[in-house]
Amino acid sequence: MIRRHFLALALTTGLMAGGFAPAAQAQMAPSVDQPVTITFYNYNLASAGIGREATLDLIARFEAANPNIKVEPIAAPSNEVLSRVQADMVAGLDVDVAQLVFRDLIYAAEQLGAQPLEDLAGEELAAHAAGFVPNGLALGAVDGKTYGLAYVFSTPVMFINRDLFRAAGLDPDQPPRTWDEVKAAGMAIAQKTGKHGFFPGAYGPTDGTFVYQAIVISNGGKVREGNRLTFADKDQADAVAMLRDLMDSGAHARIDVGAHLDTFQSGNLGMFLYTSAILNRVETAAAGKFEVGLAPMPSFGDKPTAPTNSGSAIFMFSQDPVKQRAAWELMKFLTSDEAYSIITSKIGYLPLRLSTLDDPRYLKDWYAANPKYKANVEQLSRLTANVAFPGPNYRQVENMMKDAMTEAVFGSGDPRVVLKTAQDTAQPLMPQD
Amino acid sequence: MTNRTNPGRIAAHGVMVALSFLAIFPVYWMIQTSFRSENEIFSGGLFPAAPTLKNYADVLAAMPMLRILANTALMAGATTLAQVATGLLAAWALVRWRFPGGALARSLIALSWLVPFQVVMIPNYVLASRLGLLDTVAGLVIPNAAAAFSVLVLYNAMRGFPREVVEAARMDGAGSLRILAEVVLPNLRAPLASVSILCFISAWNEYFWPLLLIRRMENSVVQIGLQFFMTQEGNDWGPLMAAATLASLPILALYLVLQRQVVDSFMKSGIR
């Protein structure tokens, strides 16, 4: 982790020292009339299996439909793709389209020169976004302009081990809808089966901030207001205190934060709140051992939940007008009905375009055969943007928030004091107004 | 009571057996996990209930594993050769000639060992990009062609070599390179073997530089290949363990072939 931070710092310094600055806007070409090659930095390509195969399939289909455009795919793991983009910019290589996680949104827009899509493709963007889920375009917006086009993403859903529910005397067809019910079910599972009750994928080395944010925003909280950190304020702290209460009651598992998914897959966890993108993986591991169920994320009493997005957006960095057109055509294709039919059915992410679920040309048959996705699809009507942090220290700030939340839940100190101390320490790292 | 039945000795052996078990068990777990089916990965038990080769088939289907292993072997072999060659010549120069600044040069080489590779990674990347070395094995090898470690180990080994023998060879008319090749080198087999093995293992395990430099799966090396089975959405433990087992085999084979020499050389050269 230290090395990773060091690399990010070195790259940032390199960009600054190299005089890197976003270039002035150019007018995007109306079409691509000559052969052109664009680069596509992608983290699904840096995995062996369906994510890579589906992405290569998408690129092949795009190239077949756009014979003048060749896409050079560049693979990098999701944690490293930003570093790769930065390094290539420092080296003077062309970075045209990049898939970046949402935490990098503001940094990409303000420091890396991502193109605001309204300025380049205003009417085309509006027409293309007409079929998106509500708030779909807002996921990649900074100061009212779209820099990242939401691409592969999901929301937190509750995975249920139905066998453990039955063993604890609970009805798996009536999974907990509120946090109070989660507490009761978690305690029952822990006491009657000796297994773990509940765990959210909000901590640890994998990116769980979207789960954490989904919980605090569902309680009416926000992790920041402009440049002022607010993750220790009342509603947010109350949400974390609720998790701590689950922990103290025995309903929340006290396990290695990096092993939550493995614990659920091994059949030792009753409820697991995490991205629905793991559904295929979970079902494969559970086959023949236990039955998997899905439920919407729990709510705070009657308050509506605010599921935030995991996953990534695609950003355009091209400066050349013809490459910008080629990049825009690729971005449109990757967020088209055809593409989401592949992305959803093959990889397991959610479709940004809900009409594909009713269309027999796209996902209708697949959706009918996979009703478990319903819980997640229903949450899309309340989709709330995951909040990225601004300024060059955004990753440190986010990590400090995540570490404080982990300590508040797993530690013995007053969770509100732990959060407040971390917030006061992190605030100077935020940009000054 | 004989020494063999001394209780202290028995206890010491017991501790060593326990530590050996601790060292070997993760390797055993990696291998047996690689033979488990997908829904049995998280089951307990020391043996897979229904051993399968599917994980190995999946690895070979998901990526050109043999080519990746060949890339890694080429990269690690070339890096080792380069580091040993440059280390040998630099050490010979430092031992053979007394010149102004010699001690300073030696100190600087030692100090350079303390500089993390991450510090020079970005300048190296920019240079590699300008030279057209991105995505090539040459790009992986060239920035690592010289290593302070090999210079210092070989310097220490050569320093103990009798100067009288070198002087005698010189009086017989032999040049410096000939003395190095025909007189010194035959007596440096142990430290050369230990340096070579450590350089090879270090290059084989390299992660950050290949991660930055390599852009396509078919040009990748094995440590990056392993990463392909680890994602934010979880790890594919079966194929990951199969790939890790395959990645360990060349190093294991190297050790088995050179086992005696490795142990001897480590003891003699003081590398433990």
Coordinates of C-alpha atoms in Angstrom, one line a residue, chain A residues 14-419:
Chain A
G14 CA 6.0 13.9 -12.6
L15 CA 2.9 15.3 -14.2
M16 CA 3.3 18.7 -12.4
A17 CA 7.1 18.9 -13.1
G18 CA 6.5 18.0 -16.7
G19 CA 4.3 21.0 -17.1
F20 CA 1.3 18.8 -17.8
A21 CA -1.9 20.6 -18.1
P22 CA -5.2 20.0 -19.8
A23 CA -5.1 21.4 -23.3
A24 CA -7.6 23.8 -24.7
Q25 CA -10.8 22.2 -26.1
A26 CA -10.7 21.2 -29.7
Q27 CA -13.7 20.7 -31.9
M28 CA -14.4 17.0 -32.2
A29 CA -14.4 15.7 -35.8
P30 CA -17.8 14.9 -37.3
S31 CA -16.7 11.5 -38.4
V32 CA -13.7 9.2 -38.8
D33 CA -12.9 9.0 -42.5
Q34 CA -9.4 7.6 -42.3
P35 CA -8.0 4.7 -40.3
V36 CA -7.2 5.7 -36.8
T37 CA -6.0 3.8 -33.7
I38 CA -7.0 4.6 -30.2
T39 CA -5.9 3.2 -26.9
F40 CA -8.3 1.8 -24.4
Y41 CA -7.1 1.3 -20.8
N42 CA -9.2 -1.3 -19.2
Y43 CA -9.1 -3.3 -15.9
N44 CA -11.5 -6.0 -16.9
L45 CA -8.8 -7.0 -19.4
A46 CA -6.4 -7.6 -16.6
S47 CA -8.4 -10.6 -15.3
A48 CA -8.5 -14.1 -16.7
G49 CA -12.0 -15.2 -17.5
I50 CA -15.3 -13.8 -18.4
G51 CA -14.5 -10.1 -17.8
R52 CA -11.6 -10.2 -20.2
E53 CA -13.4 -12.4 -22.8
A54 CA -16.5 -10.1 -22.7
T55 CA -14.4 -7.0 -23.1
L56 CA -12.4 -8.4 -26.0
D57 CA -15.7 -9.4 -27.6
L58 CA -17.0 -5.9 -27.2
I59 CA -13.9 -4.4 -28.8
A60 CA -14.1 -6.9 -31.7
R61 CA -17.8 -6.0 -32.3
F62 CA -17.0 -2.3 -32.2
E63 CA -14.1 -2.7 -34.7
A64 CA -16.3 -4.7 -37.0
A65 CA -19.0 -2.0 -36.9
N66 CA -16.3 0.8 -37.3
P67 CA -13.8 -0.4 -39.8
N68 CA -11.8 2.8 -39.7
I69 CA -11.2 2.6 -36.0
K70 CA -8.7 0.2 -34.4
V71 CA -8.7 -0.1 -30.6
E72 CA -5.5 -1.0 -28.8
P73 CA -6.5 -2.6 -25.5
I74 CA -4.2 -2.0 -22.6
A75 CA -4.7 -4.1 -19.5
A76 CA -4.0 -2.9 -15.9
P77 CA -5.5 -4.1 -12.6
S78 CA -8.2 -1.8 -11.2
N79 CA -5.9 -0.5 -8.5
E80 CA -3.1 0.2 -10.9
V81 CA -4.9 1.5 -14.0
L82 CA -4.7 5.1 -12.9
S83 CA -1.0 4.8 -12.3
R84 CA -0.6 3.3 -15.8
V85 CA -2.6 6.2 -17.4
Q86 CA -0.5 8.7 -15.5
A87 CA 2.8 7.0 -16.4
D88 CA 1.9 6.9 -20.1
M89 CA 0.9 10.6 -20.0
V90 CA 4.3 11.4 -18.4
A91 CA 6.0 9.3 -21.1
G92 CA 4.1 11.2 -23.9
L93 CA 2.0 8.3 -25.0
D94 CA -1.5 8.8 -26.3
V95 CA -4.1 7.9 -23.7
D96 CA -7.5 8.0 -25.5
V97 CA -10.1 6.2 -23.4
A98 CA -9.6 4.8 -19.9
Q99 CA -11.8 2.8 -17.5
L100 CA -11.3 4.3 -14.1
V101 CA -13.0 3.6 -10.8
F102 CA -15.4 6.3 -9.5
R103 CA -13.0 7.4 -6.7
D104 CA -10.7 8.8 -9.3
L105 CA -13.5 10.9 -10.9
I106 CA -12.5 14.4 -9.7
Y107 CA -8.8 13.8 -10.0
A108 CA -9.3 12.6 -13.6
A109 CA -11.4 15.7 -14.4
E110 CA -9.4 18.3 -12.7
Q111 CA -5.8 17.0 -12.8
L112 CA -5.5 14.5 -15.7
G113 CA -7.3 16.4 -18.4
A114 CA -10.4 14.2 -18.9
Q115 CA -12.6 15.7 -21.5
P116 CA -16.0 17.2 -20.5
L117 CA -18.4 15.3 -22.7
E118 CA -21.0 18.1 -22.9
D119 CA -18.4 20.4 -24.5
L120 CA -17.5 17.8 -27.1
A121 CA -20.7 16.0 -27.8
G122 CA -23.5 18.1 -26.2
E123 CA -26.6 17.0 -28.2
E124 CA -25.2 13.6 -29.0
L125 CA -24.5 13.0 -25.3
A126 CA -28.1 14.0 -24.4
A127 CA -29.6 11.8 -27.0
H128 CA -27.3 8.9 -26.0
A129 CA -28.1 9.3 -22.3
A130 CA -31.9 9.4 -22.8
G131 CA -32.1 5.7 -22.2
F132 CA -29.9 5.6 -19.0
V133 CA -31.3 4.8 -15.6
P134 CA -32.3 7.8 -13.5
N135 CA -29.1 9.5 -12.2
G136 CA -27.0 7.4 -14.6
L137 CA -25.3 10.4 -16.2
A138 CA -24.9 12.1 -12.7
L139 CA -22.6 9.3 -11.6
G140 CA -19.7 10.7 -13.7
A141 CA -20.4 14.4 -13.2
V142 CA -18.1 17.0 -11.7
D143 CA -19.5 20.6 -11.3
G144 CA -22.3 19.9 -13.6
K145 CA -20.3 18.4 -16.5
T146 CA -19.9 14.7 -17.4
Y147 CA -16.3 13.6 -17.4
G148 CA -16.9 9.9 -16.8
L149 CA -19.6 7.9 -18.6
A150 CA -20.8 5.3 -16.2
Y151 CA -19.8 1.9 -17.6
V152 CA -19.6 -1.3 -15.6
F153 CA -21.1 -0.9 -12.1
S154 CA -23.3 -2.4 -9.6
T155 CA -25.0 -1.6 -6.2
P156 CA -24.8 -3.2 -2.8
V157 CA -27.2 -6.1 -2.3
M158 CA -27.6 -8.5 0.5
F159 CA -26.4 -12.0 -0.2
I160 CA -28.2 -14.6 2.0
N161 CA -27.1 -18.1 2.9
R162 CA -30.6 -19.6 2.9
D163 CA -29.5 -22.8 4.6
L164 CA -28.1 -20.9 7.6
F165 CA -31.4 -18.9 7.8
R166 CA -33.3 -22.2 8.0
A167 CA -30.9 -23.6 10.5
A168 CA -31.4 -20.5 12.7
G169 CA -35.2 -20.8 12.5
L170 CA -35.5 -17.9 10.1
D171 CA -37.5 -17.7 6.9
P172 CA -35.1 -17.1 4.0
D173 CA -38.1 -15.9 1.9
Q174 CA -38.5 -13.0 4.3
P175 CA -34.9 -11.6 4.5
P176 CA -34.3 -8.6 6.8
R177 CA -35.5 -5.3 5.3
T178 CA -34.2 -3.0 8.0
W179 CA -31.0 -2.8 10.1
D180 CA -33.0 -3.8 13.2
E181 CA -34.1 -6.9 11.5
V182 CA -30.5 -7.6 10.4
K183 CA -29.4 -7.3 14.0
A184 CA -32.1 -9.8 15.1
A185 CA -31.3 -12.2 12.3
G186 CA -27.6 -11.9 12.7
M187 CA -27.8 -12.7 16.4
A188 CA -30.1 -15.7 15.8
I189 CA -27.7 -17.1 13.2
A190 CA -24.7 -16.6 15.5
Q191 CA -26.4 -18.1 18.5
K192 CA -28.2 -21.0 16.9
T193 CA -25.7 -22.1 14.3
G194 CA -22.3 -21.0 15.7
K195 CA -21.6 -19.4 12.3
H196 CA -21.2 -15.7 11.5
G197 CA -24.4 -13.5 11.2
F198 CA -23.7 -10.5 9.1
F199 CA -20.8 -8.7 7.4
P200 CA -20.7 -5.7 5.0
G201 CA -18.0 -5.6 2.4
A202 CA -17.2 -2.0 3.5
Y203 CA -13.7 -2.5 5.0
G204 CA -10.5 -4.0 4.0
P205 CA -8.1 -4.1 1.0
T206 CA -10.8 -4.3 -1.7
D207 CA -12.7 -1.2 -2.5
G208 CA -15.6 -1.2 -0.1
T209 CA -16.2 2.5 0.2
F210 CA -19.2 2.4 -2.0
V211 CA -20.8 0.0 0.5
Y212 CA -19.9 2.3 3.4
Q213 CA -21.3 5.3 1.5
A214 CA -24.5 3.5 0.6
I215 CA -25.1 2.9 4.3
V216 CA -24.4 6.4 5.5
I217 CA -26.3 8.1 2.7
S218 CA -29.2 5.8 3.4
N219 CA -29.3 7.4 6.9
G220 CA -29.3 10.9 5.4
G221 CA -25.6 11.5 5.8
K222 CA -22.9 12.7 3.4
V223 CA -19.2 12.0 3.7
R224 CA -18.3 15.6 2.5
E225 CA -20.0 18.9 1.7
G226 CA -17.8 20.6 -0.9
N227 CA -14.3 20.6 0.5
R228 CA -15.5 20.1 4.1
L229 CA -15.4 16.6 5.4
T230 CA -18.6 15.5 7.2
F231 CA -18.1 11.8 7.7
A232 CA -18.1 12.2 11.4
D233 CA -21.3 14.4 11.5
K234 CA -24.4 13.1 13.2
D235 CA -26.3 11.0 10.6
Q236 CA -23.0 9.5 9.3
A237 CA -21.7 8.7 12.7
D238 CA -25.1 7.3 13.7
A239 CA -24.8 4.8 10.8
V240 CA -21.3 3.8 11.9
A241 CA -22.5 3.5 15.5
M242 CA -25.3 1.2 14.2
L243 CA -22.6 -1.1 12.7
R244 CA -20.7 -1.0 16.0
D245 CA -23.9 -1.9 17.8
L246 CA -24.3 -4.9 15.5
M247 CA -20.7 -5.9 16.3
D248 CA -21.2 -5.5 20.1
S249 CA -24.4 -7.6 19.9
G250 CA -22.6 -10.5 18.1
A251 CA -24.7 -10.0 14.9
H252 CA -21.8 -8.6 13.0
A253 CA -18.9 -11.0 12.3
R254 CA -15.5 -10.2 13.8
I255 CA -13.4 -11.7 10.9
D256 CA -10.4 -10.7 8.8
V257 CA -11.7 -7.8 6.8
G258 CA -9.9 -9.1 3.7
A259 CA -11.7 -12.5 3.9
H260 CA -15.3 -11.5 3.8
L261 CA -16.1 -12.9 0.4
D262 CA -14.2 -16.1 1.1
T263 CA -16.1 -16.5 4.4
F264 CA -19.4 -16.2 2.7
Q265 CA -18.4 -18.6 -0.1
S266 CA -17.3 -21.1 2.5
G267 CA -20.8 -21.2 3.9
N268 CA -19.8 -19.6 7.3
L269 CA -21.7 -16.3 6.9
G270 CA -25.4 -15.7 6.9
M271 CA -25.7 -12.2 5.4
F272 CA -23.2 -10.4 3.2
L273 CA -23.8 -6.9 1.9
Y274 CA -21.6 -6.4 -1.2
T275 CA -21.7 -5.8 -5.0
S276 CA -24.0 -7.9 -7.1
A277 CA -21.1 -8.3 -9.5
I278 CA -19.9 -11.3 -7.5
L279 CA -23.1 -13.3 -7.9
N280 CA -21.7 -15.7 -10.5
R281 CA -18.7 -16.4 -8.4
V282 CA -20.7 -16.9 -5.3
E283 CA -23.2 -19.3 -6.9
T284 CA -20.3 -21.4 -8.4
A285 CA -18.6 -21.7 -5.0
A286 CA -21.9 -22.5 -3.2
A287 CA -23.1 -25.1 -5.7
G288 CA -23.9 -28.3 -3.9
K289 CA -23.2 -26.8 -0.5
F290 CA -25.7 -24.1 0.3
E291 CA -28.5 -22.1 -1.4
V292 CA -27.8 -18.5 -2.2
G293 CA -30.5 -15.8 -1.9
L294 CA -30.5 -12.1 -2.7
A295 CA -32.3 -9.2 -1.0
P296 CA -32.2 -5.4 -1.4
M297 CA -29.8 -3.5 0.9
P298 CA -31.4 -2.9 4.4
S299 CA -32.9 0.5 5.4
F300 CA -32.8 2.6 8.5
G301 CA -36.5 2.2 9.5
D302 CA -38.8 3.8 7.0
K303 CA -36.0 5.8 5.3
P304 CA -35.5 4.9 1.7
T305 CA -32.2 3.3 0.9
A306 CA -29.6 5.1 -1.3
P307 CA -27.7 2.4 -3.1
T308 CA -24.4 3.8 -4.5
N309 CA -22.5 2.6 -7.4
S310 CA -19.4 0.4 -7.4
G311 CA -17.5 -0.1 -10.6
S312 CA -16.2 2.3 -13.1
A313 CA -16.7 5.0 -15.7
I314 CA -15.0 5.5 -19.0
F315 CA -13.1 8.7 -19.6
M316 CA -11.9 10.4 -22.8
F317 CA -8.4 11.9 -22.7
S318 CA -7.9 12.3 -26.5
Q319 CA -6.7 15.7 -27.7
D320 CA -6.8 15.1 -31.4
P321 CA -10.2 15.9 -33.0
V322 CA -10.4 12.7 -35.0
K323 CA -9.3 10.5 -32.1
Q324 CA -11.9 12.3 -30.0
R325 CA -14.6 11.2 -32.5
A326 CA -13.2 7.7 -32.5
A327 CA -13.1 7.6 -28.7
W328 CA -16.6 9.0 -28.4
E329 CA -17.9 6.3 -30.8
L330 CA -16.2 3.7 -28.7
M331 CA -17.7 5.2 -25.5
K332 CA -21.2 5.2 -27.0
F333 CA -20.9 1.6 -28.2
L334 CA -19.6 0.4 -24.8
T335 CA -22.7 2.0 -23.2
S336 CA -25.2 0.9 -25.8
D337 CA -28.0 -1.7 -25.6
E338 CA -25.9 -4.2 -27.4
A339 CA -22.9 -3.7 -25.1
Y340 CA -25.0 -3.9 -21.9
S341 CA -26.5 -7.2 -23.1
I342 CA -23.0 -8.6 -23.1
I343 CA -21.8 -6.8 -20.0
T344 CA -24.8 -7.8 -17.9
S345 CA -25.3 -11.4 -19.0
K346 CA -21.6 -12.3 -19.3
I347 CA -19.8 -10.4 -16.5
G348 CA -22.7 -9.7 -14.1
Y349 CA -22.8 -5.9 -13.9
L350 CA -26.0 -4.0 -14.1
P351 CA -27.4 -2.6 -17.3
L352 CA -27.2 1.2 -17.4
R353 CA -30.1 1.0 -19.9
L354 CA -33.2 -0.7 -18.3
S355 CA -35.1 -1.0 -21.6
T356 CA -32.7 -3.9 -22.5
L357 CA -34.4 -6.0 -19.8
D358 CA -37.7 -5.8 -21.6
D359 CA -36.4 -6.2 -25.1
P360 CA -36.3 -9.8 -26.5
R361 CA -33.4 -8.7 -28.8
Y362 CA -31.3 -8.0 -25.7
L363 CA -31.8 -9.2 -22.1
K364 CA -35.4 -10.2 -21.7
D365 CA -34.8 -13.9 -21.9
W366 CA -31.7 -13.7 -19.8
Y367 CA -33.5 -11.7 -17.1
A368 CA -36.4 -14.2 -17.1
A369 CA -33.9 -17.0 -16.5
N370 CA -32.0 -15.0 -13.8
P371 CA -34.7 -13.6 -11.5
K372 CA -32.1 -13.1 -8.7
Y373 CA -31.0 -9.8 -10.4
K374 CA -34.4 -8.3 -9.6
A375 CA -33.4 -7.2 -6.2
N376 CA -30.5 -5.2 -7.6
V377 CA -32.4 -3.9 -10.7
E378 CA -35.1 -2.5 -8.4
Q379 CA -32.5 -0.5 -6.5
L380 CA -31.5 1.4 -9.6
S381 CA -34.5 3.7 -9.3
R382 CA -32.8 5.0 -6.1
L383 CA -29.3 4.9 -7.5
T384 CA -27.2 7.6 -5.7
A385 CA -23.7 8.7 -6.9
N386 CA -20.8 7.4 -4.9
V387 CA -19.0 10.6 -3.6
A388 CA -15.4 11.0 -4.8
F389 CA -13.0 13.3 -2.9
P390 CA -11.3 16.3 -4.5
G391 CA -7.7 17.4 -4.5
P392 CA -4.4 15.6 -5.0
N393 CA -4.7 13.9 -1.6
Y394 CA -8.0 12.3 -2.4
R395 CA -6.9 8.7 -1.9
Q396 CA -5.3 9.4 1.5
V397 CA -8.4 11.2 2.7
E398 CA -10.6 8.3 1.6
N399 CA -8.3 5.8 3.2
M400 CA -8.3 7.7 6.4
M401 CA -12.1 7.8 6.4
K402 CA -12.2 4.0 5.7
D403 CA -9.6 3.2 8.4
A404 CA -11.5 5.3 10.9
M405 CA -14.7 3.6 10.1
T406 CA -13.1 0.2 10.5
E407 CA -11.6 1.2 13.8
A408 CA -14.9 2.7 15.0
V409 CA -16.7 -0.7 14.3
F410 CA -14.0 -3.1 15.3
G411 CA -12.3 -1.2 18.1
S412 CA -13.3 -0.5 21.6
G413 CA -13.3 3.3 21.6
D414 CA -16.3 5.6 21.2
P415 CA -17.1 5.3 17.4
R416 CA -18.1 9.0 17.2
V417 CA -14.8 10.1 18.8
V418 CA -12.8 7.9 16.5
L419 CA -14.5 9.3 13.4

